Amino acid sequence: MKWWYAGTVGLWLAPTVTAQSSATVVIHVETGAIRLDGIPDESVWLEADSITDFTQREPAEGQPATERTVVRLLSTPAGLYIALWAYDGQPRAIRHAQLRRDADLDSDDSFTLLLDPQRDSRSGYLFTVNPNGAARDAEVLNFEHANDDWDSVRDARARRTDFGWTAEVAIPWQTLRYRRGADVWGANFRRLIRRNNEEVLWRAWARTEGLVFMSKTGTLSGLADLPRRNLTEFRPYLAASADLRRLEYGPTGSDSLVALADQRVKVGGDAKLAVAPTLTLDLTANTDFAQVEADRQVST
């Protein structure tokens, strides 16, 4: 608080909202195995940079989070690992109702990671986990829309503890699209504390911004030596069907053959070719029309 005086009149000014600053976290590289059990107790986690400066977006915009949150990241040959320590002074009040994959987690406490590997401030990926380890993912299309039908290859585990809850998330490199040799990604983190409807973020915490306000994300560095993504993907299919012979019965009970038995086999395949980091060529042979045009294609 600051007090300003003009003559004998005292004016009190409310605490100002702290200005947001840019932030960069250096990803620690780890070559050993990490046990994904929701308990980040391996010693290597202590070597990673800690992200702790979370600020309220709701209900008190710009104020410090009421509970401590710690996030750490590791780069391994298998993929990106994220660890969460969600401290809570009322661990019995943590909401954790959902158990299904891709369930609506708005009713629960949760943690969400936003990644922008292309560093274009337009596209990205969202990965959410609740205290049960139930996970949800989505592909960011723009500031207002996300593709919830996008399903990624990833794994998550979580545990409730005496001090709150912890979680570990593993994302294989092949799940993400990134530019070869690019050292910096965009990233942001959000935690929801449902009992008091508190939303805290690492960056973009203003009410007019939010998690997918990607021009205000922080940055992750140290990602230049990632494995090369597969440039092609081929998915063959084999479809077999059979029809029994069809009979037609008359009024007297006699039958007549209407159609013979029939068996059919169909072979085909779909292929994807990564022409550019943001452009994929889809090829198909002997198309399987079981996937109708109304289906939204899922691609990783």
mmCIF file of C-alpha atoms in Angstrom:
data_model
loop_
_atom_site.group_PDB
_atom_site.id
_atom_site.type_symbol
_atom_site.label_atom_id
_atom_site.label_comp_id
_atom_site.label_asym_id
_atom_site.label_seq_id
_atom_site.Cartn_x
_atom_site.Cartn_y
_atom_site.Cartn_z
ATOM 1 C CA MET A 1 0.000 0.000 0.000
ATOM 2 C CA LYS A 2 1.121 3.600 -0.687
ATOM 3 C CA TRP A 3 0.017 6.773 1.043
ATOM 4 C CA TRP A 4 0.215 10.086 -0.737
ATOM 5 C CA TYR A 5 -0.283 13.385 0.987
ATOM 6 C CA ALA A 6 -1.319 16.730 -0.510
ATOM 7 C CA GLY A 7 -1.307 19.339 2.219
ATOM 8 C CA THR A 8 -3.418 18.019 5.038
ATOM 9 C CA VAL A 9 -5.454 15.636 2.837
ATOM 10 C CA GLY A 10 -4.457 11.971 2.769
ATOM 11 C CA LEU A 11 -5.287 9.861 -0.285
ATOM 12 C CA TRP A 12 -5.141 6.054 -0.184
ATOM 13 C CA LEU A 13 -4.427 4.162 -3.385
ATOM 14 C CA ALA A 14 -5.354 0.491 -3.738
ATOM 15 C CA PRO A 15 -2.530 -1.955 -4.448
ATOM 16 C CA THR A 16 -1.802 -1.973 -8.151
ATOM 17 C CA VAL A 17 -1.841 -5.160 -10.211
ATOM 18 C CA THR A 18 1.680 -6.372 -10.847
ATOM 19 C CA ALA A 19 2.685 -6.041 -14.483
ATOM 20 C CA GLN A 20 3.262 -9.272 -16.320
ATOM 21 C CA SER A 21 6.809 -9.922 -17.447
ATOM 22 C CA SER A 22 8.222 -12.433 -19.877
ATOM 23 C CA ALA A 23 9.567 -15.672 -18.460
ATOM 24 C CA THR A 24 11.858 -18.382 -19.813
ATOM 25 C CA VAL A 25 12.458 -21.792 -18.268
ATOM 26 C CA VAL A 26 15.419 -23.935 -19.310
ATOM 27 C CA ILE A 27 14.380 -27.562 -19.749
ATOM 28 C CA HIS A 28 16.606 -30.034 -17.917
ATOM 29 C CA VAL A 29 17.758 -32.975 -20.066
ATOM 30 C CA GLU A 30 17.572 -36.422 -18.453
ATOM 31 C CA THR A 31 18.743 -39.671 -20.051
ATOM 32 C CA GLY A 32 17.622 -42.049 -17.303
ATOM 33 C CA ALA A 33 14.227 -43.693 -16.873
ATOM 34 C CA ILE A 34 11.460 -42.007 -14.894
ATOM 35 C CA ARG A 35 8.788 -44.033 -13.157
ATOM 36 C CA LEU A 36 5.382 -42.603 -14.054
ATOM 37 C CA ASP A 37 3.363 -43.180 -10.896
ATOM 38 C CA GLY A 38 2.074 -39.741 -9.990
ATOM 39 C CA ILE A 39 4.731 -39.307 -7.299
ATOM 40 C CA PRO A 40 7.634 -37.168 -8.606
ATOM 41 C CA ASP A 41 10.120 -38.354 -6.008
ATOM 42 C CA GLU A 42 13.060 -39.178 -8.303
ATOM 43 C CA SER A 43 16.121 -37.103 -7.442
ATOM 44 C CA VAL A 44 16.377 -35.830 -11.017
ATOM 45 C CA TRP A 45 13.283 -33.680 -10.497
ATOM 46 C CA LEU A 46 15.280 -31.613 -8.002
ATOM 47 C CA GLU A 47 17.672 -30.599 -10.788
ATOM 48 C CA ALA A 48 14.916 -29.089 -12.949
ATOM 49 C CA ASP A 49 13.907 -25.424 -12.821
ATOM 50 C CA SER A 50 10.860 -24.726 -10.674
ATOM 51 C CA ILE A 51 7.911 -22.698 -11.939
ATOM 52 C CA THR A 52 6.162 -21.220 -8.900
ATOM 53 C CA ASP A 53 5.008 -17.699 -9.804
ATOM 54 C CA PHE A 54 1.293 -18.286 -10.337
ATOM 55 C CA THR A 55 -1.172 -15.389 -10.295
ATOM 56 C CA GLN A 56 -4.931 -15.324 -9.885
ATOM 57 C CA ARG A 57 -7.156 -14.683 -12.886
ATOM 58 C CA GLU A 58 -10.228 -15.478 -10.804
ATOM 59 C CA PRO A 59 -11.592 -14.413 -8.393
ATOM 60 C CA ALA A 60 -9.008 -11.698 -7.529
ATOM 61 C CA GLU A 61 -7.298 -10.730 -10.777
ATOM 62 C CA GLY A 62 -3.600 -10.029 -10.400
ATOM 63 C CA GLN A 63 -3.305 -11.223 -6.805
ATOM 64 C CA PRO A 64 -0.959 -14.036 -5.729
ATOM 65 C CA ALA A 65 -2.365 -17.561 -5.684
ATOM 66 C CA THR A 66 -3.764 -18.612 -2.322
ATOM 67 C CA GLU A 67 -2.098 -22.046 -2.605
ATOM 68 C CA ARG A 68 1.431 -22.870 -3.700
ATOM 69 C CA THR A 69 1.918 -24.592 -7.061
ATOM 70 C CA VAL A 70 5.206 -26.004 -8.355
ATOM 71 C CA VAL A 71 5.782 -27.244 -11.900
ATOM 72 C CA ARG A 72 8.969 -28.822 -13.281
ATOM 73 C CA LEU A 73 9.801 -30.227 -16.721
ATOM 74 C CA LEU A 74 12.287 -32.771 -18.028
ATOM 75 C CA SER A 75 13.372 -33.607 -21.563
ATOM 76 C CA THR A 76 14.069 -37.321 -22.029
ATOM 77 C CA PRO A 77 14.763 -39.467 -25.117
ATOM 78 C CA ALA A 78 11.180 -40.784 -24.865
ATOM 79 C CA GLY A 79 9.420 -37.448 -24.534
ATOM 80 C CA LEU A 80 8.571 -34.467 -22.358
ATOM 81 C CA TYR A 81 7.818 -35.141 -18.676
ATOM 82 C CA ILE A 82 5.935 -32.681 -16.467
ATOM 83 C CA ALA A 83 5.677 -32.884 -12.677
ATOM 84 C CA LEU A 84 3.165 -31.003 -10.524
ATOM 85 C CA TRP A 85 3.073 -30.311 -6.801
ATOM 86 C CA ALA A 86 -0.341 -28.781 -6.018
ATOM 87 C CA TYR A 87 -0.195 -27.753 -2.369
ATOM 88 C CA ASP A 88 -3.493 -27.258 -0.573
ATOM 89 C CA GLY A 89 -4.222 -26.216 2.995
ATOM 90 C CA GLN A 90 -7.505 -28.167 2.876
ATOM 91 C CA PRO A 91 -6.614 -31.475 1.196
ATOM 92 C CA ARG A 92 -9.949 -33.035 2.171
ATOM 93 C CA ALA A 93 -11.746 -30.352 0.153
ATOM 94 C CA ILE A 94 -10.008 -31.204 -3.135
ATOM 95 C CA ARG A 95 -12.622 -32.019 -5.792
ATOM 96 C CA HIS A 96 -11.921 -35.219 -7.738
ATOM 97 C CA ALA A 97 -15.112 -36.727 -9.174
ATOM 98 C CA GLN A 98 -14.132 -37.607 -12.747
ATOM 99 C CA LEU A 99 -12.372 -40.844 -13.701
ATOM 100 C CA ARG A 100 -12.894 -41.181 -17.475
ATOM 101 C CA ARG A 101 -10.508 -40.151 -20.214
ATOM 102 C CA ASP A 102 -11.567 -36.915 -21.940
ATOM 103 C CA ALA A 103 -14.259 -36.294 -19.320
ATOM 104 C CA ASP A 104 -15.413 -32.762 -18.573
ATOM 105 C CA LEU A 105 -13.077 -31.808 -15.714
ATOM 106 C CA ASP A 106 -14.645 -28.422 -14.960
ATOM 107 C CA SER A 107 -16.180 -29.773 -11.752
ATOM 108 C CA ASP A 108 -12.795 -30.891 -10.392
ATOM 109 C CA ASP A 109 -9.513 -29.445 -9.280
ATOM 110 C CA SER A 110 -7.200 -29.707 -12.267
ATOM 111 C CA PHE A 111 -3.908 -28.722 -13.877
ATOM 112 C CA THR A 112 -3.559 -27.817 -17.562
ATOM 113 C CA LEU A 113 -0.446 -27.504 -19.678
ATOM 114 C CA LEU A 114 -0.443 -25.457 -22.908
ATOM 115 C CA LEU A 115 2.333 -26.126 -25.429
ATOM 116 C CA ASP A 116 3.083 -24.073 -28.549
ATOM 117 C CA PRO A 117 5.909 -26.045 -30.210
ATOM 118 C CA GLN A 118 5.611 -24.095 -33.478
ATOM 119 C CA ARG A 119 6.057 -20.831 -31.559
ATOM 120 C CA ASP A 120 3.536 -19.184 -33.867
ATOM 121 C CA SER A 121 1.179 -17.960 -31.090
ATOM 122 C CA ARG A 122 -1.755 -19.488 -32.993
ATOM 123 C CA SER A 123 -1.610 -23.287 -32.697
ATOM 124 C CA GLY A 124 -0.849 -25.565 -29.798
ATOM 125 C CA TYR A 125 -1.887 -28.421 -27.542
ATOM 126 C CA LEU A 126 -3.691 -28.654 -24.207
ATOM 127 C CA PHE A 127 -3.147 -31.449 -21.680
ATOM 128 C CA THR A 128 -5.222 -31.560 -18.489
ATOM 129 C CA VAL A 129 -5.103 -33.887 -15.474
ATOM 130 C CA ASN A 130 -7.173 -34.024 -12.278
ATOM 131 C CA PRO A 131 -6.264 -35.470 -8.841
ATOM 132 C CA ASN A 132 -7.516 -38.923 -9.946
ATOM 133 C CA GLY A 133 -5.179 -39.006 -12.931
ATOM 134 C CA ALA A 134 -8.070 -38.590 -15.378
ATOM 135 C CA ALA A 135 -6.661 -36.837 -18.437
ATOM 136 C CA ARG A 136 -8.080 -34.673 -21.195
ATOM 137 C CA ASP A 137 -6.411 -33.286 -24.312
ATOM 138 C CA ALA A 138 -7.270 -30.875 -27.101
ATOM 139 C CA GLU A 139 -5.724 -29.142 -30.082
ATOM 140 C CA VAL A 140 -5.756 -25.342 -30.056
ATOM 141 C CA LEU A 141 -7.179 -23.997 -33.307
ATOM 142 C CA ASN A 142 -7.231 -20.312 -32.379
ATOM 143 C CA PHE A 143 -7.826 -17.994 -29.433
ATOM 144 C CA GLU A 144 -11.523 -18.903 -29.238
ATOM 145 C CA HIS A 145 -11.699 -22.532 -30.381
ATOM 146 C CA ALA A 146 -10.081 -25.881 -29.614
ATOM 147 C CA ASN A 147 -10.592 -29.312 -31.170
ATOM 148 C CA ASP A 148 -11.671 -31.545 -28.275
ATOM 149 C CA ASP A 149 -11.891 -34.562 -30.626
ATOM 150 C CA TRP A 150 -8.100 -34.563 -31.013
ATOM 151 C CA ASP A 151 -6.729 -37.613 -29.186
ATOM 152 C CA SER A 152 -3.038 -37.783 -28.409
ATOM 153 C CA VAL A 153 -0.664 -40.469 -27.264
ATOM 154 C CA ARG A 154 0.237 -39.461 -23.707
ATOM 155 C CA ASP A 155 0.044 -40.780 -20.166
ATOM 156 C CA ALA A 156 -0.737 -39.194 -16.811
ATOM 157 C CA ARG A 157 -0.765 -40.282 -13.179
ATOM 158 C CA ALA A 158 -1.802 -38.407 -10.021
ATOM 159 C CA ARG A 159 -1.906 -38.976 -6.268
ATOM 160 C CA ARG A 160 -3.665 -37.188 -3.440
ATOM 161 C CA THR A 161 -1.405 -36.453 -0.483
ATOM 162 C CA ASP A 162 -1.510 -34.945 2.994
ATOM 163 C CA PHE A 163 -0.372 -31.600 1.570
ATOM 164 C CA GLY A 164 -2.548 -31.533 -1.593
ATOM 165 C CA TRP A 165 -1.947 -33.600 -4.726
ATOM 166 C CA THR A 166 0.809 -34.418 -7.190
ATOM 167 C CA ALA A 167 0.838 -35.484 -10.827
ATOM 168 C CA GLU A 168 3.179 -36.652 -13.576
ATOM 169 C CA VAL A 169 2.459 -36.315 -17.301
ATOM 170 C CA ALA A 170 4.471 -37.955 -20.105
ATOM 171 C CA ILE A 171 4.118 -36.735 -23.700
ATOM 172 C CA PRO A 172 6.065 -38.632 -26.408
ATOM 173 C CA TRP A 173 7.827 -36.425 -28.923
ATOM 174 C CA GLN A 174 5.897 -38.027 -31.780
ATOM 175 C CA THR A 175 2.663 -36.657 -30.313
ATOM 176 C CA LEU A 176 3.812 -33.086 -30.949
ATOM 177 C CA ARG A 177 4.635 -31.199 -34.114
ATOM 178 C CA TYR A 178 7.706 -29.008 -33.818
ATOM 179 C CA ARG A 179 10.304 -27.423 -36.035
ATOM 180 C CA ARG A 180 13.555 -29.294 -36.314
ATOM 181 C CA GLY A 181 16.335 -27.506 -34.426
ATOM 182 C CA ALA A 182 14.038 -24.923 -32.829
ATOM 183 C CA ASP A 183 15.289 -24.243 -29.310
ATOM 184 C CA VAL A 184 12.300 -22.372 -27.875
ATOM 185 C CA TRP A 185 8.623 -23.340 -27.439
ATOM 186 C CA GLY A 186 5.753 -21.335 -26.046
ATOM 187 C CA ALA A 187 4.109 -22.666 -22.879
ATOM 188 C CA ASN A 188 1.666 -21.791 -20.143
ATOM 189 C CA PHE A 189 0.219 -23.527 -17.074
ATOM 190 C CA ARG A 190 -3.099 -23.228 -15.266
ATOM 191 C CA ARG A 191 -4.394 -24.652 -12.007
ATOM 192 C CA LEU A 192 -8.030 -24.701 -10.918
ATOM 193 C CA ILE A 193 -8.955 -24.895 -7.234
ATOM 194 C CA ARG A 194 -12.612 -25.715 -7.537
ATOM 195 C CA ARG A 195 -13.835 -25.274 -3.950
ATOM 196 C CA ASN A 196 -13.338 -21.495 -4.203
ATOM 197 C CA ASN A 197 -13.414 -21.265 -8.019
ATOM 198 C CA GLU A 198 -9.847 -20.018 -8.072
ATOM 199 C CA GLU A 199 -8.008 -19.991 -11.406
ATOM 200 C CA VAL A 200 -4.281 -19.294 -11.347
ATOM 201 C CA LEU A 201 -1.905 -19.071 -14.286
ATOM 202 C CA TRP A 202 1.796 -18.751 -14.912
ATOM 203 C CA ARG A 203 1.286 -16.163 -17.650
ATOM 204 C CA ALA A 204 -1.684 -14.400 -19.342
ATOM 205 C CA TRP A 205 -3.586 -14.196 -16.072
ATOM 206 C CA ALA A 206 -5.583 -11.043 -16.886
ATOM 207 C CA ARG A 207 -9.336 -11.599 -17.230
ATOM 208 C CA THR A 208 -9.217 -10.417 -20.846
ATOM 209 C CA GLU A 209 -6.531 -13.037 -21.598
ATOM 210 C CA GLY A 210 -6.474 -16.603 -20.228
ATOM 211 C CA LEU A 211 -4.696 -19.865 -20.907
ATOM 212 C CA VAL A 212 -4.952 -19.805 -24.708
ATOM 213 C CA PHE A 213 -4.013 -16.117 -25.051
ATOM 214 C CA MET A 214 -0.874 -17.303 -26.764
ATOM 215 C CA SER A 215 0.816 -13.969 -27.383
ATOM 216 C CA LYS A 216 1.471 -13.813 -23.622
ATOM 217 C CA THR A 217 2.838 -17.321 -23.066
ATOM 218 C CA GLY A 218 6.128 -17.969 -21.355
ATOM 219 C CA THR A 219 8.911 -19.852 -23.115
ATOM 220 C CA LEU A 220 10.658 -23.189 -22.704
ATOM 221 C CA SER A 221 14.251 -23.323 -23.972
ATOM 222 C CA GLY A 222 16.778 -26.127 -24.393
ATOM 223 C CA LEU A 223 14.725 -28.114 -26.916
ATOM 224 C CA ALA A 224 17.043 -27.956 -29.938
ATOM 225 C CA ASP A 225 18.226 -31.586 -29.944
ATOM 226 C CA LEU A 226 14.902 -33.362 -30.119
ATOM 227 C CA PRO A 227 14.469 -36.552 -32.191
ATOM 228 C CA ARG A 228 13.297 -36.153 -35.753
ATOM 229 C CA ARG A 229 9.581 -36.758 -36.257
ATOM 230 C CA ASN A 230 8.401 -39.523 -38.563
ATOM 231 C CA LEU A 231 7.775 -38.000 -41.988
ATOM 232 C CA THR A 232 5.381 -40.722 -43.139
ATOM 233 C CA GLU A 233 2.690 -42.862 -41.557
ATOM 234 C CA PHE A 234 0.860 -45.755 -43.207
ATOM 235 C CA ARG A 235 -2.239 -47.465 -41.834
ATOM 236 C CA PRO A 236 -3.437 -50.478 -43.815
ATOM 237 C CA TYR A 237 -6.828 -52.042 -43.231
ATOM 238 C CA LEU A 238 -8.581 -55.298 -43.967
ATOM 239 C CA ALA A 239 -12.380 -55.442 -43.929
ATOM 240 C CA ALA A 240 -14.324 -58.694 -44.277
ATOM 241 C CA SER A 241 -18.093 -59.117 -44.400
ATOM 242 C CA ALA A 242 -20.517 -61.950 -45.054
ATOM 243 C CA ASP A 243 -24.224 -62.191 -45.871
ATOM 244 C CA LEU A 244 -26.298 -65.303 -45.248
ATOM 245 C CA ARG A 245 -28.694 -66.491 -47.920
ATOM 246 C CA ARG A 246 -32.091 -64.838 -47.728
ATOM 247 C CA LEU A 247 -35.328 -66.798 -48.001
ATOM 248 C CA GLU A 248 -38.853 -65.589 -48.606
ATOM 249 C CA TYR A 249 -41.832 -67.547 -47.213
ATOM 250 C CA GLY A 250 -45.218 -67.714 -48.912
ATOM 251 C CA PRO A 251 -48.711 -68.047 -47.353
ATOM 252 C CA THR A 252 -48.537 -71.860 -47.530
ATOM 253 C CA GLY A 253 -45.216 -72.008 -45.700
ATOM 254 C CA SER A 254 -43.178 -72.781 -48.749
ATOM 255 C CA ASP A 255 -39.958 -70.895 -49.175
ATOM 256 C CA SER A 256 -38.096 -69.498 -52.135
ATOM 257 C CA LEU A 257 -34.476 -68.337 -52.369
ATOM 258 C CA VAL A 258 -34.227 -64.569 -52.781
ATOM 259 C CA ALA A 259 -30.449 -64.006 -52.417
ATOM 260 C CA LEU A 260 -27.437 -66.306 -52.208
ATOM 261 C CA ALA A 261 -24.898 -66.223 -49.420
ATOM 262 C CA ASP A 262 -22.041 -63.818 -50.133
ATOM 263 C CA GLN A 263 -18.605 -63.088 -48.680
ATOM 264 C CA ARG A 264 -16.530 -59.986 -49.370
ATOM 265 C CA VAL A 265 -12.970 -58.924 -48.484
ATOM 266 C CA LYS A 266 -11.652 -55.387 -48.914
ATOM 267 C CA VAL A 267 -8.039 -54.259 -48.546
ATOM 268 C CA GLY A 268 -6.792 -50.682 -48.558
ATOM 269 C CA GLY A 269 -4.843 -48.141 -46.613
ATOM 270 C CA ASP A 270 -4.294 -44.526 -45.644
ATOM 271 C CA ALA A 271 -0.964 -42.713 -45.649
ATOM 272 C CA LYS A 272 0.182 -39.371 -44.282
ATOM 273 C CA LEU A 273 3.198 -37.454 -45.539
ATOM 274 C CA ALA A 274 4.586 -34.508 -43.569
ATOM 275 C CA VAL A 275 5.329 -32.095 -46.400
ATOM 276 C CA ALA A 276 6.136 -29.268 -43.973
ATOM 277 C CA PRO A 277 5.927 -28.725 -40.198
ATOM 278 C CA THR A 278 2.415 -27.301 -40.620
ATOM 279 C CA LEU A 279 1.294 -29.160 -43.761
ATOM 280 C CA THR A 280 0.317 -32.847 -44.064
ATOM 281 C CA LEU A 281 -0.565 -34.665 -47.288
ATOM 282 C CA ASP A 282 -3.239 -37.366 -46.882
ATOM 283 C CA LEU A 283 -3.281 -40.252 -49.367
ATOM 284 C CA THR A 284 -5.701 -43.156 -49.569
ATOM 285 C CA ALA A 285 -6.047 -46.352 -51.600
ATOM 286 C CA ASN A 286 -9.346 -48.217 -51.885
ATOM 287 C CA THR A 287 -11.015 -45.859 -49.424
ATOM 288 C CA ASP A 288 -12.942 -47.355 -46.507
ATOM 289 C CA PHE A 289 -16.209 -45.435 -46.556
ATOM 290 C CA ALA A 290 -17.065 -46.673 -43.070
ATOM 291 C CA GLN A 291 -15.582 -43.325 -41.983
ATOM 292 C CA VAL A 292 -18.261 -40.982 -43.287
ATOM 293 C CA GLU A 293 -17.694 -37.390 -44.210
ATOM 294 C CA ALA A 294 -19.323 -36.243 -40.976
ATOM 295 C CA ASP A 295 -16.510 -37.801 -38.933
ATOM 296 C CA ARG A 296 -13.812 -35.394 -37.829
ATOM 297 C CA GLN A 297 -10.430 -36.871 -38.653
ATOM 298 C CA VAL A 298 -8.081 -37.297 -35.723
ATOM 299 C CA SER A 299 -4.441 -36.648 -36.463
ATOM 300 C CA THR A 300 -1.345 -36.435 -34.313
#
